[in-house]
Every structure is written in C-alpha cells, then in structure tokens.
Amino acid sequence: MANNQVTCYCIILLFIATEIAETSTNNTCQFESKCLCSYTKTNMMKADCAGKSLKTIPKLPVNLKNISLARNLISEIKNGTFEANKHLLYLDLSSNDISELHSRSFQGLSKLETLIISGNRIDPSAICMAVFKPLKALLHLAIRQKFKNPFSLNISALVQLNTLEIDAVSHGMDPFNIEYANLRFLHEVDVSGFPEFEFDVSGLSGYCKMTVLMPNTFKYIPYVKRLDLSKCGINAIVSGTFRGLVHLKYLDLSDNRCLKFKGLANVTYDLPSTSLKVLRINKIHQTFDLNTILTKCMIKPLRNTNITQIYLNSNRLQLFEEGAMDFFPKTLKILSGADNEFSFSGRYTDDLFKLTVHEVNMSYLGMSHFLKNSNENCDHTLITPSRCNYNPKVYKKIAIKTPNLNNDTSYSLLSSFGDDKVLIPYQLRKLHLRECKLRYYLPDITFSNNLLEYADFSSNTFYDWQGPLGNLNQLKFFNLSNNYCSKVSTRFFTGMPNLTTLLVQNNLLGFVLPSDISGKILAPLTKLEVLDLSDNRITSLPSVFFNAQIQLRTLNLSGNLLETATFEIKSMTELSHLDISNNRLFVLDTFFTKQLDHLLETVPDLTVELSGNPIKCSCESIEFIEWLSITKVRVQSLLHQDCRSLQMHLNSSKVIYEYLKKKCSSYTTTIVAVGSWVAIFAFVIIAGIIYRFRWKLRYAYYIVKGKHHGQIKPLKTDDDFQYDAFVSYADEDETFVHRKFLKNLEDDRNIRCCVHKRDFLAGNDIATNITSAIHNSRKTVVILSQHFLQSDWCLFEFNMAKMESIYSRSKENIILLVFLEQIASKDLPLNILELIQSKSYIEYPNDEYGDVVFWDKLKETLSV
Ligand SMILES: *[C@@H]1O[C@H](CO)[C@@H](O)[C@H](O)[C@H]1NC(C)=O
Ligand SMILES: *[C@@H]1O[C@H](CO)[C@@H](O)[C@H](O)[C@H]1NC(C)=O
Ligand SMILES: *[C@@H]1O[C@H](CO)[C@@H](O)[C@H](O)[C@H]1NC(C)=O
Ligand SMILES: *[C@@H]1O[C@H](CO)[C@@H](O)[C@H](O)[C@H]1NC(C)=O
Ligand SMILES: *[C@@H]1O[C@H](CO)[C@@H](O)[C@H](O)[C@H]1NC(C)=O
Ligand SMILES: *[C@@H]1O[C@H](CO)[C@@H](O)[C@H](O)[C@H]1NC(C)=O
Ligand SMILES: *[C@@H]1O[C@H](CO)[C@@H](O)[C@H](O)[C@H]1NC(C)=O
Ligand SMILES: *[C@@H]1O[C@H](CO)[C@@H](O)[C@H](O)[C@H]1NC(C)=O
Ligand SMILES: *[C@@H]1O[C@H](CO)[C@@H](O)[C@H](O)[C@H]1NC(C)=O
Ligand SMILES: *[C@@H]1O[C@H](CO)[C@@H](O)[C@H](O)[C@H]1NC(C)=O
Ligand SMILES: *[C@@H]1O[C@H](CO)[C@@H](O)[C@H](O)[C@H]1NC(C)=O
C-alpha cells in the first residue's frame, strides 16, 4: 500500500514537473481581457480569472483545461455555459454569488475532475436532480455553502467521486443518505466546519452541526478512509458509530468541545475494527472545565489498533492513570499532548519510559487557554453515563505534588522523578517542551538510554545550566532559546558530543561567556554546525571561545553588545554565514578581516551580515573601508547601513574609500606637520635649557673630570686652597703678568699664584686644567684687556670662575677684575658689567707710586 502511494506521488510529481516545463508565459486571454492565460505545447489553455470582478462567465474556448473563476461576482451558471468545454479538467467557482444551478448548468463537462463551488448561496432544495449528471468523471467536489440549513444533496450521479467537502447538518436527517451508497470510491469526506458561534462568513470553512453520531450516520459511506469531523458540535457518539468503517485510517474529532473524554470511550471501543493510523482529538474539552485524567478504561481498546499518531492537545489533561499508557498501541510513533496541564508528579511518569513513540509534543504545558476561549453550549440532555465513569476518590492517591517553586535552586526535574536517572521513552527521537512554564535550574541529570536527536526546551525558564545532561549521545538539535539563562557551567554540554545545532538566542549569556577565557564551555561540541547566540547581551568573547567548532557553518551573534570582534574564527573552515548585525561595532580590525579573507579559500560564498552597527567612515577605519571595497566576502545589507559620519550607504564603499584616501592623506600630512612642530619645539626648549645652563654643565663636567684625574682633591678645611689666586689673562698680556704681576705678588708679597704657562699639568686637556685650577684657587684674578675680551679661552675661564662661585662657594664672589687698560663699557659683555657694578674690580694705575698701593690692595683682597 505504502509502495503504491509512493509510486502514485512520483507520478503526480512527474506530471506536475512536465506540466510546468510545458507551460508558456502569462498573457491576457482572448476570451476575456481581464484574465491571464498560459498554454501548453499541445495548445491546451490554463486561465486565471480569480478576483477580477466578473459578473458573468465569459464564453470559454474549447481548448481550456483549467480555469479559476474564484472571488468574482458571478450570480448564475446559465444553461449550456460549458457546453463546448469537453476538455476542462479543473473548474474553480468558489466565493461567488451563485444562488441557483439549472439542470444543464454543467452540461458538457464530461471530463471535469475538480469542481470547487464552495462559498456561494446555492439553495440545495432548489438543485435539480439532473445537474450533476454530466459530471461523470468528477473526482473532487467542494460544495460548502453560506447556509446553515440542513440539506441533503442527491449526488448519486457522481460515481467516480473520491473526495467531498460538504456541509453537514443533521436535524433528524442523515447527511450521508442512501444516495451515497453508489459512491464506491468516496475515500475522503471533510465536513469540518466552525461551531455555530464562530461561523466564518466567507463560507469556505463550511458549516457542520452533527450533535449526535449514531451507528447509521456513516452507514452509506463505508469506503471512507479519511474522515474530518472537527468543529461539528458533536455532543455524543453512540457506540458502534465507527465500527463499520473498516477502511478508516484518519479520524479527526477535534474541537468538539462537548464530547469530552467521557464521550471518547464510545469511540475508542470502535477503533480496533477500523484501520486507523491517525487519531486527532484536540480540544474535546471546554476551556474552563475541570482538569482531566485519561484512564485505563478509555485507552484500553487502543492496544488492539495499529494507530501511529495520537493528538490530544488542549484538553486540560493533567494525569494519566497509572498503567494507562501501557495501552497505547505498540505502533505509536507520534504522541502530541501539547497545551495541557500535565503534572510531572504522578507515578505515571515511569510509564512514559515504555512508550514506543519517536516524537512527543508536550509544548505549552500549563497554558490551557491557548486555543479560542469561547465555550460551546453543550446539550446536557445528551450527557449519559459513560462506560468509563470513574470515581474521583479512587484517583486521589495520584495526588499532585506541586513543585516548591520558592526553592528553585534545589527543585529540579530530577527530584520530581525521584530517581538518579530520568526515564524517557527508549525510542524517542524528538521532544518538544516549548513554553511550558518550567522554571528549573538544570542540574546533573543522566537520561535513560535513548535515541533523542531533537530537543526543544525553548521559552521556559531554565535559568542556570549546570549539567552535565548525560547520555544524550545522539542529540543533534537543541533549542534552549528564551530561557533567561545567565549561567552555564563548563560541564553542561559534555553529555551531547554529536550536537550539530545549538540555539541559545535570547538568553543572558553575556554575563558568563566573556569570562570563559580558555573556551571550555563549547569545547565538547566539536560537531556543531549551527550556533545561534543572538540577543544575549554579549560584550566580548574570548579569542579562543570557538576553537573547538571547526565544523561550524552558521554563527549568529546578532543583537549583542560587541564593540570589537576579537575572537578567532579562522579554524571554522566551513563557515558560510556569520551574522554580527546589530552590535556596536564601528570597525572590524585587520585581525578579523584577515581571518575572513583566509576563510574564503575554503568557503567562496562566505556571507557576513553587518547591518545595524554604528560603522564609522573616518580616517581611523580607512583600512576597514578599503577591505570592504575589495574583499570577495559577501557583506550583506550594506544598503541599509549608513556610515554615520558621512551620510553615505556603505555599499558604495569604493567611493567612500577614495574619498577617505584623499581626506586622510592630508590628515597624514597634518599629523606629520604637527609631529615635527612638536619635535622642533621640544628641541628648541631642550636646546634653550642646555644653552641656559651651558656653563653650569661644562663646569660640572670638568669638575668631575678633574676629580677623576686627581687634579682636584677634596679640601681638608675651608681655607686649604692650593693657590691664593688663579690668574686669567690673554697671551698678549703675558709680559705684564710674568714681569710685574708675579714679581709683585708672589716674590714680594708671598701670594701663591697659578698661571697656565707655568702651573698647568702637561698631558691633561686645557679645559680640565682651567676648571681644576679655578677650583683649587681661593680667588680668580681676571686681567681685563681688549685682548682678553677677544680670547675664547679667557671667556671660558671667566665663566668657569663664575660657576665656581655660584656652585662651589655658595655665591661668594671669587672673581677680581684687574683693568689693564680703559675699556668702553659698550665693549664689555653683560656678565662682566654685572661684576663691575658689584665693585669687585681694580684699575691698574701704571705709575710708580700708584703701583705700590695697587699691589698692596690686591694682596689684601686676595688673602681674605
Ligand atoms: C503567471 O501569473 C501567475 C499569477 O499572476 C504567477 O504566479 C505565475 O508565476 C506567472 N507565470 C509565469 C510563467 O509568468
Ligand atoms: C489547475 O490550476 C490550479 C490552480 O493553479 C491547480 O491547483 C490545479 O492543480 C490545476 N489542475 C490541473 C488539472 O491542471
Ligand atoms: C435550463 O434547461 C432546462 C432543460 O433543458 C429547462 O427546463 C430550464 O428551464 C432551463 N433554464 C433556464 C434558466 O434556461
Ligand atoms: C437521486 O438521483 C438518482 C439518479 O441520479 C435517482 O435515481 C434517485 O431517485 C434520486 N434520489 C432521490 C431521493 O431523489
Ligand atoms: C456510549 O454509547 C452508548 C450506546 O452503546 C450510549 O448509550 C451512551 O450514551 C454513549 N455514551 C456517550 C457518553 O456518548
Ligand atoms: C495491525 O497490523 C497487524 C500486522 O500488520 C495486523 O495483523 C492487524 O490486523 C492490524 N490490526 C488492525 C486493527 O488493523
Ligand atoms: C505542538 O503542539 C502545539 C499545540 O497544538 C502546536 O502548536 C505545535 O505546532 C506542535 N509542535 C510540533 C513540532 O508539532
Ligand atoms: C531547598 O531544598 C533542598 C533539598 O530539597 C533543601 O536541602 C534546602 O534546605 C531547601 N532550601 C530552602 C531555602 O528551602
Ligand atoms: C527555537 O525556539 C524559539 C523560541 O521558542 C523559536 O522561536 C525558534 O523558531 C526555535 N527554532 C527552531 C529552529 O525551531
Ligand atoms: C555520537 O557520538 C558517539 C560518541 O562520541 C559516537 O560513538 C556515535 O557514533 C555518534 N553517533 C552519531 C549518530 O553520530
Ligand atoms: C540571527 O538572529 C537574528 C535575531 O534572532 C535573526 O533576525 C537573524 O535572521 C539570524 N540570522 C541568521 C543568519 O540566522
């Protein structure tokens, strides 16, 4: 059977494929300019006239194969309208204003396979018997009307009919009457509608009111395989209703809110005689009714069916009776119990383990108002004793232990199971636990052996991931987004080595990831391919954070607070999508762009999403803008990215780069200019300082040098000078010094003098000699003449003597000027004038008598 289906689908697919290949482009149709027509190679026409405000059906050409006239204002199908259309296969007349069908309305449609005429106002009682007679080949009929009247339509002529969408109203009348007995191929019947109070005015959703289902309700459609009875206002189903439907594979009783689990028992007891695979009983309970329990009695017969999928969402289901789950058929693959109020406490949770299911949907636990809230008016006269009545007292022992949510650090899923292993169905592959209001921290949990590949724990409050969640070896997909999580331990992911998709967006991981400097948290996830870390308030990521993720393809860091991208990605040789949009990046530095360029070698179509960052276009970011303008990495959404400072779109990065290059070269010149000015300024200052203290520096230098050479010995007492006077003179005045000065002072008056011709040590440099001599003499006598003023050495000696007086003799004046001749004061340097002003000078008289006084005075001055 399954094989047949597959082949069948393949043929259909092939058919569709060739059909598309053959179809030429759209043109306005010749028969009606408002419509669009396309043609196949065999010149067959397909026309689309939907929603064109047509009031009548145009004259249609004979080669028409497929036409939609939906959503127009057509009010009538005249006799013989389709007389020429013997090739038409598909006719859609839904949502028009048709109120009457004449006996020859469909005359000529001998090959028509699909007729959609729902959403009109056809009064069934006015439909003449012969109207469907021409439709010998019809397979699909949709004929829901905008009426709420009970009617039965004589469609017995449609002998090939396979699927039927129709309204069903049973007030004492059977909607599926004896005329259906002819329809041997009727396999799909869809009577689903909206309950009375939610009637959809478009009419397309239909109208269904079948308060009680009886064993004879479906008596004449025994071949049906798929039966949709949802939203039919069913209050009660009498035992035996479905027993005759031996081909039934799919049964939908959803949204019959007066049925309840009590009424369900009469259904389950019929099912073993059907071929049922899919049972849908979502919302067969009132929104504000009491919570419910599924008992063994209700489920028991299911064990003898081959059902693979059971949907019982939105039923305020709180508990399974202990052992009840054992009665689920061994063929069960999908169990959906979403939007209920399951309590994890009862002992039934151990039974879960034995289920053969591959997929469990337990999302939206504790949110029983998920679907439309309005209650249905139940007919209480129909509430009869159920075969599965139960005494609430008997089940009281399965009492509910409410989790102590105040102690949320210790309460965990684990403690609710009271075992060291969490038991999950051994064949379970997919588990949906989305938005369950679970507020736990995730401690060390070991799961029983399992095949779990897909887990959706998103939108809960698993706020602290301690883990490890052990024994999830097959897990490939894990959605932990929206969990307010701000803590992850480095062990958390160690139990899921095969994980390829990890979605942790919208948490608070920015509080913990930046401190994982050795990249331990993600280290176990070496096979990860998709990682979503968006919206996590991450300010920075350690450089080795992603080192283990060498197979990563998609990395989403959007919506964080990253200011720089400093993490390494160069080992992700398969990375094809990097989303760093909506962060706070104003530049990607070369460290990062180099990695991206490097990745291009292995992933030529690498895409980077960069929008929503305050990218700067300035001289600081010129390197990045240049990269942007030449890189082969596909940087997305630059069109929406303004360069803040420039008011330009980043996608014109080449223009921006050229602009910046010009702007910034002058910028560089400015920097160089400013830099040199600063250097010159500093140089001038330093030079000035050196110049200002040039004598002091030279003095200090020569003193040190003199001490080093032993020319200067530390003084024993204040008066212990080697000489009384150092005589500083120009060579031209040598005669005076040697003939007169030394004779008068040294020989006659016993003053020890130092003159460079006689007393300087040979072999030492002259500057050191001078400085040492000045230092070793009590006074320095300057023989001032025009020659002196012109001699550099003499000025050197004078300045050294000044330094000596300032730095070694506590500013005591040690210089004595002897004017050998008259010198005009304008010729004297400032510092000599200074001394003259302090009166430490003597003029040489150059006459016999004056001479004696002069030499005496000199001796006096020199010996103090
Ligand atoms: C023809 O038009 C329809 C709707 O107007 C459009 O969906 C379809 O892609 C068009 N086909 C071609 C081949 O242009
Ligand atoms: C006719 O067109 C409709 C709408 O485009 C499409 O769903 C349908 O499969 C087509 N039927 C045939 C027989 O080509
Ligand atoms: C349609 O044709 C039938 C039989 O041929 C005839 O009885 C009927 O009056 C016609 N209706 C209209 C509106 O022409
Ligand atoms: C329904 O139509 C068939 C012929 O198509 C006819 O034999 C039968 O009597 C009709 N039934 C009713 C109840 O009119
Ligand atoms: C179950 O079916 C029996 C007949 O077999 C009927 O009397 C009873 O009312 C039905 N119960 C419900 C709740 O529909
Ligand atoms: C379920 O399947 C088994 C084996 O295919 C078959 O023998 C049995 O009759 C089926 N039961 C039902 C209720 O269809
Ligand atoms: C789980 O059930 C809910 C409620 O019916 C539904 O909305 C959701 O799509 C289901 N999830 C899956 C993966 O089937
Ligand atoms: C929370 O529960 C644990 C174990 O159940 C217990 O040891 C601890 O004292 C409890 N803390 C508080 C604050 O109740
Ligand atoms: C993960 O969970 C979030 C929140 O429930 C949801 O929006 C998202 O679609 C899920 N992702 C996938 C791939 O299922
Ligand atoms: C999962 O990982 C385990 C251990 O690392 C390995 O033995 C096993 O083959 C993997 N399974 C799959 C499906 O990759
Ligand atoms: C990354 O996450 C953001 C926000 O959740 C989303 O809008 C975006 O599409 C994601 N990007 C990719 C490449 O999946």
PDB file of N, CA, C and O in Angstrom, residues 63 129 140 167 199 253 287-288 505 515 544 660 715 725:
ATOM      1  N   ASN A  63     -10.333  24.680 -26.036  1.00  0.00           N
ATOM      2  CA  ASN A  63      -9.084  24.056 -25.566  1.00  0.00           C
ATOM      3  C   ASN A  63      -8.750  24.391 -24.106  1.00  0.00           C
ATOM      4  O   ASN A  63      -7.629  24.172 -23.669  1.00  0.00           O
ATOM      5  N   MET A 129     -32.279  17.519  -9.831  1.00  0.00           N
ATOM      6  CA  MET A 129     -31.618  16.234  -9.728  1.00  0.00           C
ATOM      7  C   MET A 129     -30.591  15.978 -10.821  1.00  0.00           C
ATOM      8  O   MET A 129     -29.565  15.357 -10.585  1.00  0.00           O
ATOM      9  N   HIS A 140     -13.193  15.310  -7.423  1.00  0.00           N
ATOM     10  CA  HIS A 140     -13.174  16.154  -6.232  1.00  0.00           C
ATOM     11  C   HIS A 140     -14.299  17.164  -6.286  1.00  0.00           C
ATOM     12  O   HIS A 140     -14.407  17.901  -7.253  1.00  0.00           O
ATOM     13  N   ASP A 167     -21.123  20.664   3.625  1.00  0.00           N
ATOM     14  CA  ASP A 167     -21.703  20.984   4.926  1.00  0.00           C
ATOM     15  C   ASP A 167     -22.470  19.773   5.432  1.00  0.00           C
ATOM     16  O   ASP A 167     -22.951  18.971   4.647  1.00  0.00           O
ATOM     17  N   PHE A 199     -19.057  30.999  13.227  1.00  0.00           N
ATOM     18  CA  PHE A 199     -19.305  30.772  11.808  1.00  0.00           C
ATOM     19  C   PHE A 199     -18.542  31.771  10.950  1.00  0.00           C
ATOM     20  O   PHE A 199     -18.599  32.979  11.154  1.00  0.00           O
ATOM     21  N   LEU A 253     -11.614  14.320  15.286  1.00  0.00           N
ATOM     22  CA  LEU A 253     -12.788  14.711  16.081  1.00  0.00           C
ATOM     23  C   LEU A 253     -12.484  15.979  16.876  1.00  0.00           C
ATOM     24  O   LEU A 253     -13.191  16.294  17.836  1.00  0.00           O
ATOM     25  N   THR A 287     -12.738  24.937  27.622  1.00  0.00           N
ATOM     26  CA  THR A 287     -11.561  25.653  28.087  1.00  0.00           C
ATOM     27  C   THR A 287     -11.555  25.834  29.600  1.00  0.00           C
ATOM     28  O   THR A 287     -10.530  25.687  30.259  1.00  0.00           O
ATOM     29  N   PHE A 288     -12.726  26.139  30.176  1.00  0.00           N
ATOM     30  CA  PHE A 288     -12.730  26.446  31.617  1.00  0.00           C
ATOM     31  C   PHE A 288     -13.333  25.335  32.459  1.00  0.00           C
ATOM     32  O   PHE A 288     -13.798  25.550  33.562  1.00  0.00           O
ATOM     33  N   GLN A 505      19.670  31.584  21.531  1.00  0.00           N
ATOM     34  CA  GLN A 505      19.418  33.015  21.416  1.00  0.00           C
ATOM     35  C   GLN A 505      18.478  33.495  22.513  1.00  0.00           C
ATOM     36  O   GLN A 505      17.772  32.700  23.140  1.00  0.00           O
ATOM     37  N   SER A 515      33.892  35.538  30.416  1.00  0.00           N
ATOM     38  CA  SER A 515      34.913  35.092  31.366  1.00  0.00           C
ATOM     39  C   SER A 515      35.414  33.679  31.067  1.00  0.00           C
ATOM     40  O   SER A 515      36.256  33.156  31.775  1.00  0.00           O
ATOM     41  N   VAL A 544      39.728  32.437  22.117  1.00  0.00           N
ATOM     42  CA  VAL A 544      39.688  31.003  21.806  1.00  0.00           C
ATOM     43  C   VAL A 544      38.311  30.397  22.032  1.00  0.00           C
ATOM     44  O   VAL A 544      38.148  29.186  22.030  1.00  0.00           O
ATOM     45  N   LEU A 660      37.942  58.905   1.449  1.00  0.00           N
ATOM     46  CA  LEU A 660      38.733  58.895   2.691  1.00  0.00           C
ATOM     47  C   LEU A 660      40.220  58.964   2.393  1.00  0.00           C
ATOM     48  O   LEU A 660      40.984  59.577   3.139  1.00  0.00           O
ATOM     49  N   LEU A 715      88.896  69.234  49.809  1.00  0.00           N
ATOM     50  CA  LEU A 715      89.517  70.205  50.713  1.00  0.00           C
ATOM     51  C   LEU A 715      89.413  69.710  52.151  1.00  0.00           C
ATOM     52  O   LEU A 715      88.382  69.172  52.542  1.00  0.00           O
ATOM     53  N   ALA A 725      95.504  82.559  44.163  1.00  0.00           N
ATOM     54  CA  ALA A 725      94.830  83.171  43.028  1.00  0.00           C
ATOM     55  C   ALA A 725      95.161  82.448  41.746  1.00  0.00           C
ATOM     56  O   ALA A 725      96.314  82.036  41.511  1.00  0.00           O
TER      57      ALA A 725
END
